[in-house]
Short mmCIF file of C-alpha atoms in Angstrom, two decimals:
data_model
loop_
_atom_site.label_atom_id
_atom_site.label_comp_id
_atom_site.label_asym_id
_atom_site.label_seq_id
_atom_site.Cartn_x
_atom_site.Cartn_y
_atom_site.Cartn_z
CA UNK L 19 133.08 84.73 78.02
CA UNK L 20 131.46 81.67 79.55
CA UNK L 21 131.25 81.49 83.14
CA UNK L 22 131.20 77.95 85.43
CA UNK L 23 129.18 78.40 88.26
CA UNK L 24 130.63 76.87 91.74
CA UNK L 25 128.09 74.33 93.44
CA UNK L 26 125.54 76.62 95.09
CA UNK L 27 126.42 77.82 98.73
CA UNK L 28 124.04 80.01 100.81
CA UNK L 29 125.16 83.41 102.07
CA UNK L 30 122.89 82.95 105.04
CA UNK L 31 123.44 81.05 108.14
CA UNK L 32 120.47 80.10 110.71
CA UNK L 33 120.31 82.91 113.50
CA UNK L 34 119.27 82.18 117.15
CA UNK L 35 116.19 84.25 117.85
CA UNK L 36 116.87 86.94 120.21
CA UNK L 37 113.59 88.88 120.66
CA UNK L 38 114.40 92.94 120.82
CA UNK L 39 112.45 93.43 124.32
CA UNK L 40 110.71 96.72 125.50
CA UNK L 41 109.96 98.38 128.50
CA UNK L 42 106.23 98.10 129.18
CA UNK L 43 103.46 97.99 131.60
CA UNK L 44 99.99 96.33 131.98
CA UNK L 45 98.53 99.87 133.16
CA UNK L 46 98.26 103.10 130.74
CA UNK L 47 100.58 106.10 131.63
CA UNK L 48 99.23 109.10 133.32
CA UNK L 49 98.74 111.16 130.25
CA UNK L 50 96.47 108.60 128.20
CA UNK L 51 92.76 108.83 127.44
CA UNK L 52 91.79 105.46 126.28
CA UNK L 53 88.42 104.56 124.15
CA UNK L 54 86.56 102.08 125.97
CA UNK L 55 87.64 98.34 125.05
CA UNK L 56 85.20 97.33 122.00
CA UNK L 57 83.12 94.13 121.91
CA UNK L 58 82.19 92.62 118.79
CA UNK L 59 81.44 95.12 116.24
CA UNK L 60 80.29 95.83 112.69
CA UNK L 61 82.43 97.66 110.43
CA UNK L 62 80.40 100.84 110.65
CA UNK L 63 80.41 100.80 114.38
CA UNK L 64 83.85 100.34 114.74
CA UNK L 65 85.12 103.16 112.24
CA UNK L 66 82.66 105.45 114.21
CA UNK L 67 84.30 104.30 117.73
CA UNK L 68 87.69 104.50 116.06
CA UNK L 69 87.18 108.31 114.80
CA UNK L 70 86.22 108.97 118.66
CA UNK L 71 89.19 107.40 119.92
CA UNK L 72 91.56 109.53 117.98
CA UNK L 73 94.55 110.40 120.21
CA UNK L 74 94.46 113.30 121.91
CA UNK L 75 97.41 114.91 120.25
CA UNK L 76 95.62 114.83 117.10
CA UNK L 77 92.27 116.52 118.18
CA UNK L 78 93.21 119.80 116.98
CA UNK L 79 93.13 118.42 113.36
CA UNK L 80 90.08 120.00 111.17
CA UNK L 81 87.50 117.32 110.39
CA UNK L 82 88.32 117.69 106.64
CA UNK L 83 91.86 116.15 107.32
CA UNK L 84 92.44 112.75 106.07
CA UNK L 85 95.30 110.64 107.37
CA UNK L 86 98.19 109.25 105.38
CA UNK L 87 96.63 107.26 102.64
CA UNK L 88 93.31 107.75 104.14
CA UNK L 89 91.32 108.96 101.01
CA UNK L 90 90.01 105.37 99.95
CA UNK L 91 89.29 104.69 96.37
CA UNK L 92 91.53 102.56 94.40
CA UNK L 93 95.30 101.07 95.73
CA UNK L 94 96.85 104.51 96.12
CA UNK L 95 93.94 106.00 98.25
CA UNK L 96 94.92 109.51 97.87
CA UNK L 97 92.46 112.44 98.21
CA UNK L 98 91.09 114.89 100.95
CA UNK L 99 92.92 117.54 102.82
CA UNK L 100 96.29 117.30 104.35
CA UNK L 101 97.07 118.10 107.91
CA UNK L 102 99.94 120.50 108.52
CA UNK L 103 102.47 118.14 109.86
CA UNK L 104 103.59 114.57 109.38
CA UNK L 105 102.21 111.77 111.21
CA UNK L 106 104.77 109.26 112.86
CA UNK L 107 104.67 105.71 112.94
CA UNK L 108 106.46 103.20 114.81
CA UNK L 109 108.08 99.83 113.34
CA UNK L 110 107.46 97.29 116.16
CA UNK L 111 109.74 94.44 117.10
CA UNK L 112 110.47 91.97 114.22
CA UNK L 113 109.34 88.97 116.27
CA UNK L 114 105.98 90.96 117.32
CA UNK L 115 104.53 87.68 115.69
CA UNK L 116 106.88 84.88 115.95
CA UNK L 117 108.29 82.20 113.60
CA UNK L 118 105.33 79.80 115.10
CA UNK L 119 102.66 82.24 114.60
CA UNK L 120 101.99 83.52 117.85
CA UNK L 121 101.95 87.09 119.33
CA UNK L 122 105.01 87.65 121.58
CA UNK L 123 104.72 89.55 124.77
CA UNK L 124 101.10 90.48 124.24
CA UNK L 125 100.16 92.46 127.42
CA UNK L 126 103.52 94.52 127.46
CA UNK L 127 102.95 95.24 123.80
CA UNK L 128 99.65 96.55 124.75
CA UNK L 129 100.96 98.90 127.48
CA UNK L 130 103.58 100.00 124.87
CA UNK L 131 101.10 100.94 122.51
CA UNK L 132 99.18 103.08 125.01
CA UNK L 133 102.52 104.92 125.90
CA UNK L 134 103.06 105.55 121.87
CA UNK L 135 99.54 106.84 121.46
CA UNK L 136 100.45 109.23 124.52
CA UNK L 137 102.78 110.52 122.85
CA UNK L 138 101.02 111.67 119.89
CA UNK L 139 102.21 108.72 117.45
CA UNK L 140 99.91 108.04 114.51
CA UNK L 141 100.32 104.24 114.59
CA UNK L 142 102.45 101.49 114.30
CA UNK L 143 103.97 99.27 111.18
CA UNK L 144 104.39 95.44 111.67
CA UNK L 145 105.61 92.93 109.29
CA UNK L 146 103.41 90.09 108.00
CA UNK L 147 105.79 87.52 107.66
CA UNK L 148 104.92 84.91 104.38
CA UNK L 149 107.25 82.56 106.20
CA UNK L 150 105.11 82.72 109.44
CA UNK L 151 101.67 83.00 107.98
CA UNK L 152 101.67 80.70 104.95
CA UNK L 153 104.20 78.42 106.48
CA UNK L 154 102.37 75.01 106.87
CA UNK L 155 101.76 74.38 103.00
CA UNK L 156 100.59 75.99 99.77
CA UNK L 157 97.44 78.16 100.19
CA UNK L 158 97.08 77.39 104.05
CA UNK L 159 96.85 80.92 105.79
CA UNK L 160 97.24 81.83 109.68
CA UNK L 161 96.09 85.09 110.28
CA UNK L 162 95.37 84.55 113.85
CA UNK L 163 98.06 86.27 115.89
CA UNK L 164 97.78 89.11 113.21
CA UNK L 165 94.10 89.30 113.98
CA UNK L 166 94.90 89.74 117.68
CA UNK L 167 97.33 92.47 116.78
CA UNK L 168 94.80 94.07 114.77
CA UNK L 169 92.44 94.37 117.56
CA UNK L 170 94.91 95.47 120.02
CA UNK L 171 96.01 98.51 117.90
CA UNK L 172 92.32 99.31 117.53
CA UNK L 173 91.69 99.48 121.38
CA UNK L 174 95.00 101.66 121.57
CA UNK L 175 93.33 104.01 119.28
CA UNK L 176 96.27 103.62 116.71
CA UNK L 177 96.60 102.74 112.90
CA UNK L 178 98.24 100.13 111.19
CA UNK L 179 101.01 100.02 108.29
CA UNK L 180 101.17 96.33 107.37
CA UNK L 181 104.04 95.04 105.73
CA UNK L 182 103.53 92.06 102.90
CA UNK L 183 107.09 90.78 103.83
CA UNK L 184 107.77 88.33 101.20
CA UNK L 185 111.45 88.00 102.14
CA UNK L 186 113.60 86.21 104.81
CA UNK L 187 114.45 87.70 108.16
CA UNK L 188 117.99 87.34 109.00
CA UNK L 189 121.20 88.30 107.83
CA UNK L 190 121.01 92.05 107.12
CA UNK L 191 121.44 95.62 109.47
CA UNK L 192 118.92 95.21 112.30
CA UNK L 193 117.91 91.81 111.90
CA UNK L 194 117.33 90.23 115.44
CA UNK L 195 115.78 87.04 114.85
CA UNK L 196 115.64 84.41 112.04
CA UNK L 197 112.22 83.76 110.05
CA UNK L 198 112.93 81.99 107.02
CA UNK L 199 110.49 81.75 103.87
CA UNK L 200 108.00 79.11 104.21
CA UNK L 201 109.25 75.44 104.56
CA UNK L 202 107.64 74.48 101.38
CA UNK L 203 109.27 76.98 99.33
CA UNK L 204 112.71 76.24 100.98
CA UNK L 205 111.92 72.90 99.36
CA UNK L 206 111.39 73.87 96.25
CA UNK L 207 114.69 75.94 96.31
CA UNK L 208 116.46 72.99 97.31
CA UNK L 209 115.33 71.09 94.31
CA UNK L 210 115.72 74.08 91.96
CA UNK L 211 118.52 76.35 93.55
CA UNK L 212 117.85 78.79 90.40
CA UNK L 213 115.06 80.22 91.95
CA UNK L 214 117.32 82.13 94.13
CA UNK L 215 119.37 85.41 93.51
CA UNK L 216 122.90 84.47 92.58
CA UNK L 217 126.22 86.01 92.21
CA UNK L 218 129.41 85.72 89.84
CA UNK L 219 130.78 82.91 92.23
CA UNK L 220 127.70 80.92 92.34
CA UNK L 221 126.67 82.03 95.54
CA UNK L 222 123.24 81.51 96.40
CA UNK L 223 121.12 83.55 98.48
CA UNK L 224 117.33 82.71 99.93
CA UNK L 225 116.49 85.95 101.13
CA UNK L 226 113.93 86.27 98.34
CA UNK L 227 112.74 84.75 95.34
CA UNK L 228 114.90 85.37 92.01
CA UNK L 229 112.59 88.06 90.10
CA UNK L 230 113.99 85.94 86.91
CA UNK L 231 111.24 83.29 87.45
CA UNK L 232 108.27 85.86 88.54
CA UNK L 233 106.19 84.35 85.36
CA UNK L 234 107.30 80.65 85.90
CA UNK L 235 105.52 78.00 87.80
CA UNK L 236 108.53 77.42 90.09
CA UNK L 237 106.21 77.05 93.30
CA UNK L 238 104.18 74.20 92.87
CA UNK L 239 102.51 75.02 89.89
CA UNK L 240 102.03 78.55 90.98
CA UNK L 241 103.99 81.63 89.55
CA UNK L 242 105.83 83.79 92.51
CA UNK L 243 103.49 86.50 91.42
CA UNK L 244 100.26 83.99 91.50
CA UNK L 245 101.58 83.00 95.12
CA UNK L 246 101.95 86.72 96.44
CA UNK L 247 98.76 87.80 95.01
CA UNK L 248 96.69 84.96 96.41
CA UNK L 249 98.44 85.65 99.88
CA UNK L 250 97.49 89.59 99.69
CA UNK L 251 93.90 88.64 98.67
CA UNK L 252 93.88 86.10 101.65
CA UNK L 253 94.78 88.78 104.14
CA UNK L 254 92.08 91.04 102.36
CA UNK L 255 89.58 88.83 103.03
CA UNK L 256 90.41 88.40 106.61
CA UNK L 257 90.81 91.70 107.29
CA UNK L 258 88.50 93.57 105.05
CA UNK L 259 86.46 95.39 107.90
CA UNK L 260 89.83 97.11 109.30
CA UNK L 261 90.99 98.02 105.66
CA UNK L 262 90.76 102.01 105.69
CA UNK L 263 89.99 102.48 109.06
CA UNK L 264 92.64 100.90 111.31
CA UNK L 265 94.93 99.14 108.57
CA UNK L 266 95.67 102.44 106.79
CA UNK L 267 98.74 101.18 104.69
CA UNK L 268 99.81 98.19 102.80
CA UNK L 269 103.78 97.93 102.14
CA UNK L 270 103.99 95.54 99.55
CA UNK L 271 107.46 93.55 99.84
CA UNK L 272 109.04 93.72 96.62
CA UNK L 273 113.13 92.12 97.57
CA UNK L 274 115.23 91.61 100.21
CA UNK L 275 114.30 93.66 103.68
CA UNK L 276 111.16 94.29 101.99
CA UNK L 277 112.88 96.94 99.41
CA UNK L 278 112.95 97.22 95.62
CA UNK L 279 116.58 96.16 95.32
CA UNK L 280 118.88 93.07 94.62
CA UNK L 281 120.26 91.20 97.46
CA UNK L 282 123.58 92.78 96.70
CA UNK L 283 125.18 93.54 99.74
CA UNK L 284 124.25 90.83 102.32
CA UNK L 285 125.90 90.92 105.48
CA UNK L 286 125.78 87.54 106.69
CA UNK L 287 128.84 85.48 107.25
CA UNK L 288 130.93 88.73 106.25
CA UNK L 289 130.03 88.41 102.55
CA UNK L 290 130.03 92.62 102.32
CA UNK L 291 130.95 95.10 104.63
CA UNK L 292 130.33 98.87 104.57
CA UNK L 293 131.02 100.64 102.32
CA UNK L 294 131.58 97.71 99.86
CA UNK L 295 130.24 98.17 96.29
CA UNK L 296 128.33 94.99 96.54
CA UNK L 297 127.93 92.39 93.27
CA UNK L 298 125.64 92.18 90.79
CA UNK L 299 122.87 89.22 91.10
CA UNK L 300 122.06 88.00 87.69
CA UNK L 301 123.85 84.42 87.55
CA UNK L 302 120.97 82.15 87.96
CA UNK L 303 119.41 80.39 84.92
CA UNK L 304 116.64 82.60 84.84
CA UNK L 305 118.48 85.87 84.73
CA UNK L 306 121.03 84.63 82.54
CA UNK L 307 118.37 83.43 80.00
CA UNK L 308 116.88 87.02 80.14
CA UNK L 309 120.47 88.49 79.53
CA UNK L 310 120.75 86.44 76.50
CA UNK L 311 117.77 87.23 75.09
CA UNK L 312 118.36 91.37 75.74
CA UNK L 313 121.80 90.88 74.20
CA UNK L 314 120.21 88.93 70.99
CA UNK L 315 117.72 91.71 70.54
CA UNK L 316 120.17 94.42 70.88
CA UNK L 317 122.61 92.94 68.26
CA UNK L 318 125.00 91.96 70.49
CA UNK L 319 125.01 88.35 71.44
CA UNK L 320 128.36 88.36 72.96
CA UNK L 321 126.97 90.64 75.72
CA UNK L 322 124.61 87.84 76.81
CA UNK L 323 127.39 85.47 77.90
CA UNK L 324 127.78 86.45 81.05
CA UNK L 325 127.39 89.45 83.53
CA UNK L 326 130.44 92.38 83.65
CA UNK L 327 133.76 90.47 84.39
CA UNK L 328 135.24 93.46 85.58
CA UNK L 329 132.96 94.32 88.50
CA UNK L 330 134.95 93.67 91.24
CA UNK L 331 134.03 91.96 94.74
CA UNK L 332 131.82 93.03 97.66
CA UNK L 333 134.21 94.65 99.75
CA UNK L 334 135.88 96.58 96.91
CA UNK L 335 135.83 100.28 96.00
CA UNK L 336 135.15 102.06 92.79
CA UNK L 337 138.77 102.77 91.50
CA UNK L 338 139.64 99.08 92.47
CA UNK L 339 137.58 97.57 89.53
CA UNK L 340 137.79 98.29 85.77
CA UNK L 341 134.07 98.29 85.59
CA UNK L 342 133.31 101.27 88.30
CA UNK L 343 136.18 103.47 88.35
CA UNK L 344 135.83 107.15 87.24
CA UNK L 345 136.12 106.18 83.19
CA UNK L 346 135.16 102.64 83.63
CA UNK L 347 132.88 99.98 81.65
CA UNK L 348 129.93 101.09 83.24
CA UNK L 349 130.15 104.71 80.81
CA UNK L 350 130.74 102.51 77.59
CA UNK L 351 128.06 101.18 75.16
CA UNK L 352 128.20 97.56 76.93
CA UNK L 353 127.64 99.14 80.25
CA UNK L 354 124.79 101.13 79.53
CA UNK L 355 123.31 98.15 77.81
CA UNK L 356 123.77 95.92 80.67
CA UNK L 357 122.69 98.72 83.28
CA UNK L 358 119.30 99.37 81.45
CA UNK L 359 118.69 95.31 81.51
CA UNK L 360 119.69 94.67 85.03
CA UNK L 361 117.60 97.96 86.36
CA UNK L 362 114.97 97.38 84.33
CA UNK L 363 114.39 93.68 85.40
CA UNK L 364 113.59 95.15 88.68
CA UNK L 365 111.25 97.80 87.79
CA UNK L 366 109.45 95.09 85.96
CA UNK L 367 109.24 93.16 89.00
CA UNK L 368 108.25 96.11 91.15
CA UNK L 369 105.68 96.75 88.57
CA UNK L 370 104.30 93.19 88.44
CA UNK L 371 104.01 92.71 92.03
CA UNK L 372 102.12 96.00 92.94
CA UNK L 373 99.94 95.49 90.09
CA UNK L 374 99.00 92.50 91.57
CA UNK L 375 98.88 94.63 94.96
CA UNK L 376 96.82 97.28 93.55
CA UNK L 377 93.93 94.55 92.01
CA UNK L 378 93.58 93.24 95.38
CA UNK L 379 93.27 96.41 97.35
CA UNK L 380 91.38 98.55 95.07
CA UNK L 381 88.50 100.10 96.85
CA UNK L 382 89.38 99.04 100.34
CA UNK L 383 90.67 102.56 101.47
CA UNK L 384 94.02 101.18 102.26
CA UNK L 385 96.79 103.22 100.76
CA UNK L 386 99.66 100.87 99.15
CA UNK L 387 103.33 101.53 99.51
CA UNK L 388 106.76 100.33 98.53
CA UNK L 389 110.02 101.08 100.32
CA UNK L 390 113.09 102.21 98.14
CA UNK L 391 116.53 101.47 99.80
CA UNK L 392 118.43 104.84 100.83
CA UNK L 393 122.03 103.35 99.38
CA UNK L 394 124.40 106.62 100.22
CA UNK L 395 127.71 105.20 99.98
CA UNK L 396 129.95 106.23 96.91
CA UNK L 397 127.05 108.53 95.70
CA UNK L 398 129.86 111.29 95.30
CA UNK L 399 131.73 109.06 92.65
CA UNK L 400 130.19 109.17 89.13
CA UNK L 401 129.14 105.77 88.78
CA UNK L 402 127.62 105.18 92.15
CA UNK L 403 128.66 101.80 92.29
CA UNK L 404 126.70 100.54 95.23
CA UNK L 405 123.28 101.83 93.52
CA UNK L 406 124.11 100.12 90.34
CA UNK L 407 124.66 96.74 91.85
CA UNK L 408 121.50 96.72 93.67
CA UNK L 409 119.57 97.54 90.56
CA UNK L 410 118.99 101.54 90.81
CA UNK L 411 120.93 102.45 87.40
CA UNK L 412 122.04 105.99 88.94
CA UNK L 413 125.16 107.29 87.70
CA UNK L 414 126.57 111.08 87.26
CA UNK L 415 124.79 111.07 84.08
CA UNK L 416 121.90 109.02 84.57
CA UNK L 417 118.71 109.38 86.85
CA UNK L 418 117.59 106.02 88.47
CA UNK L 419 114.69 107.32 90.83
CA UNK L 420 112.66 108.78 88.11
CA UNK L 421 111.52 105.42 86.43
CA UNK L 422 111.15 104.08 90.02
CA UNK L 423 108.74 106.99 91.02
CA UNK L 424 107.05 106.86 87.67
CA UNK L 425 106.49 103.15 87.99
CA UNK L 426 104.97 103.76 91.76
CA UNK L 427 102.74 106.49 90.23
CA UNK L 428 101.09 104.20 87.60
CA UNK L 429 100.19 102.01 90.36
CA UNK L 430 98.88 104.49 92.88
CA UNK L 431 101.81 103.69 95.70
CA UNK L 432 103.47 105.79 97.91
CA UNK L 433 107.54 105.96 97.75
CA UNK L 434 108.77 105.07 100.99
CA UNK L 435 112.33 106.35 101.44
CA UNK L 436 115.01 105.40 104.02
CA UNK L 437 118.31 107.19 105.59
CA UNK L 438 116.02 110.50 106.36
CA UNK L 439 118.00 110.99 109.64
CA UNK L 440 121.28 111.01 108.04
CA UNK L 441 123.60 114.00 107.66
CA UNK L 442 126.55 113.77 104.90
CA UNK L 443 129.06 115.29 107.56
CA UNK L 444 128.58 112.49 109.76
CA UNK L 445 129.23 109.81 107.17
CA UNK L 446 133.07 108.57 106.95
CA UNK L 447 135.14 110.41 104.21
CA UNK L 448 136.60 107.37 102.57
CA UNK L 449 132.90 106.13 101.68
CA UNK L 450 131.89 109.18 99.45
CA UNK L 451 128.58 109.41 101.05
CA UNK L 452 126.13 111.93 100.45
CA UNK L 453 122.47 110.92 101.94
CA UNK L 454 121.29 114.45 102.08
CA UNK L 455 122.19 114.65 98.46
CA UNK L 456 120.39 111.38 97.56
CA UNK L 457 117.15 112.33 99.68
CA UNK L 458 117.14 115.24 97.74
CA UNK L 459 117.47 113.26 94.58
CA UNK L 460 114.70 111.25 95.33
CA UNK L 461 112.49 113.77 96.60
CA UNK L 462 112.66 115.72 93.29
CA UNK L 463 111.76 112.61 91.64
CA UNK L 464 108.78 112.05 93.79
CA UNK L 465 107.81 115.46 92.84
CA UNK L 466 108.02 115.34 89.02
CA UNK L 467 106.05 112.07 88.98
CA UNK L 468 103.42 113.43 91.58
CA UNK L 469 103.57 110.49 93.81
CA UNK L 470 103.45 110.61 97.66
CA UNK L 471 107.09 110.62 99.29
CA UNK L 472 107.08 109.17 102.94
CA UNK L 473 110.01 108.18 104.95
CA UNK L 474 112.07 105.79 107.72
CA UNK L 475 115.36 106.25 109.43
CA UNK L 476 117.78 103.64 108.40
CA UNK L 477 119.56 102.76 111.49
CA UNK L 478 118.22 102.91 115.27
CA UNK L 479 118.98 106.60 116.42
CA UNK L 480 117.58 108.25 119.37
CA UNK L 481 119.99 111.59 119.22
CA UNK L 482 118.94 115.06 118.84
CA UNK L 483 120.83 115.09 115.59
CA UNK L 484 119.19 112.62 113.74
CA UNK L 485 115.54 113.48 115.12
CA UNK L 486 116.18 117.42 113.98
CA UNK L 487 117.43 116.10 110.40
CA UNK L 488 114.34 113.93 110.01
CA UNK L 489 111.92 117.24 111.17
CA UNK L 490 113.81 119.46 108.66
CA UNK L 491 113.45 116.70 105.77
CA UNK L 492 109.94 116.10 106.64
CA UNK L 493 109.34 119.72 106.23
CA UNK L 494 111.18 120.49 103.17
CA UNK L 495 110.20 117.03 101.38
CA UNK L 496 106.44 117.45 102.25
CA UNK L 497 106.46 113.72 103.65
CA UNK L 498 103.23 112.03 103.76
CA UNK L 499 104.12 110.03 106.92
CA UNK L 500 107.36 108.81 108.75
CA UNK L 501 107.96 105.58 110.23
CA UNK L 502 110.37 105.24 113.12
CA UNK L 503 112.52 102.41 113.38
CA UNK L 504 111.91 100.76 116.01
CA UNK L 505 110.25 100.04 119.06
CA UNK L 506 112.19 98.44 121.55
CA UNK L 507 113.78 98.63 125.13
CA UNK L 508 116.28 101.46 124.24
CA UNK L 509 113.36 103.68 122.95
CA UNK L 510 111.67 103.54 126.51
CA UNK L 511 114.68 104.48 128.30
CA UNK L 512 114.58 108.33 129.86
CA UNK L 513 116.61 110.11 127.87
CA UNK L 514 115.63 108.38 124.25
CA UNK L 515 111.96 108.72 125.38
CA UNK L 516 112.31 112.41 125.94
CA UNK L 517 114.22 113.04 122.59
CA UNK L 518 111.31 111.14 120.99
CA UNK L 519 108.31 112.73 122.44
CA UNK L 520 109.54 115.87 121.30
CA UNK L 521 110.71 114.72 117.92
CA UNK L 522 106.91 113.56 117.52
CA UNK L 523 105.38 116.86 118.53
CA UNK L 524 107.66 118.80 116.30
CA UNK L 525 106.67 116.45 113.19
CA UNK L 526 102.93 117.20 113.96
CA UNK L 527 103.62 120.89 114.46
CA UNK L 528 105.19 121.03 111.11
CA UNK L 529 108.68 121.46 112.63
CA UNK L 530 108.32 123.62 115.65
CA UNK L 531 109.61 122.73 118.69
CA UNK L 532 106.31 122.10 121.36
CA UNK L 533 106.22 121.76 124.82
CA UNK L 534 105.28 118.51 126.30
CA UNK L 535 101.99 117.77 127.92
CA UNK L 536 101.25 119.65 131.23
CA UNK L 537 100.54 116.32 133.18
CA UNK L 538 104.47 115.61 132.55
CA UNK L 539 105.55 117.11 135.48
CA UNK L 540 109.09 116.03 135.44
CA UNK L 541 109.59 116.89 132.05
CA UNK L 542 109.50 114.63 129.65
CA UNK L 543 109.91 111.30 131.72
CA UNK L 544 106.37 110.62 130.18
CA UNK L 545 105.74 106.91 130.82
CA UNK L 546 109.37 106.16 131.79
CA UNK L 547 108.72 108.10 134.86
CA UNK L 548 105.34 106.00 135.27
CA UNK L 549 107.50 102.65 134.81
CA UNK L 550 110.02 103.61 137.33
CA UNK L 551 107.37 104.09 140.11
CA UNK L 552 105.75 101.01 138.99
CA UNK L 553 108.72 98.74 139.17
CA UNK L 554 107.76 96.91 142.35
CA UNK L 555 104.50 95.96 141.43
CA UNK L 556 105.09 94.15 137.55
CA UNK L 557 103.00 91.37 136.36
CA UNK L 558 105.06 88.38 134.98
CA UNK L 559 103.78 89.34 131.39
CA UNK L 560 105.56 93.15 132.31
CA UNK L 561 108.59 92.06 133.81
CA UNK L 562 109.42 89.79 130.81
CA UNK L 563 109.40 92.85 128.64
CA UNK L 564 112.23 94.53 130.78
#
């Protein structure tokens, strides 16, 4: 049937920026052995200095071992030997570089980096926000705050994972600040609302440009793919001397929250609530035109008039809908056609953006990676409804992650997967969750495609249960790296820091629970004890971090 869309309204209302502050000081903690502060240097001397400045905890690695993605070559950068354990990175606060292009709380950040190094952390991850760097006008890039951060990370003897964040920050789980897309992009969206994802009710979501317009010159004469490619090329040229030695990985944003998916479960304004099934996002004019063309090619023109009419609403459960219930429309000929088209469009989008990234970063020595969301709710049902609306055609009878892994393998990209910390027994029974089975399925898909698998935790966790789950998963899945979410005030609390230090060592040792450094005489009050002793002598910058 024909569908009439309501006038566009946004899911997302502006959020007041609220920084996640973290506990830090200007002096290094007791166990840190620091490299000398570098001056101006050539790329060759910078690489040599970085090798000499490797963290103390990494000293036992043999000379032949390589870091995650450190093999050089093309965009994938695989090669060389492997260390026994799994290197741990830590995500920096979302507003590390703020909306105005400034590095936030620089001195406190520098001290926190020293603490992370003392714990044996490999490096840190940071979002490189499109809405910050190209905020002024098309083709005008401001990399200065990120350049300052890269130098700071180098001085700390750490490595960097840098995320090409082509999405908005704000409106999803864990978002603590509001960083919209560039203003000139929002102007284009205002004049052409079909540039953004749209649901069946006509509501628009400005988190990320709709993949339906990938090949159309909707951004002042350039296509979104061209804009992303130009952005990455400017980044490469600005940081060429650091790629492959300080900047080890480029994670390429492919959708909302940087993940390869549709924005099917937005939390802003109460639109969706866990464990709702979400909604299909295929109702902008570009997606509808593609659906119509696919239906005509399949010989069923009537299938292209709209998305499924019986797919329910964001907060519903599968059995409350005609499409997702046990023997629902999803398992019919029409359902298979629609799901193949919907997931296929997402795969093609990922391939286009990663092809651009591969061309830009080939030969730099940096690995490229892409993140896939861990949508574990309703996994134990036949239809896997929440995965379907997000664009993963994964059901009881159809593997949705094998095609994704194969696409990433073609582009030499690491598959970065979330929810590594979750256990089935900890999930609410009514949600039919199984994060453990989901991780096992993705692990099998990655192995079959011969693509590296890396991991993240989906939610902030500081407990022994979560850390132990990650350690076990890392060993069983052979993770090439794990990125911990996230560095903030809570991480440096005494009990949490104790657990985290032990976790990092267990990951490095391949799952063995190692003792803390001998200089930690307070039994893992490492750095936290240093902070407590220095409370009365803080600089203004350090005080602001608490």
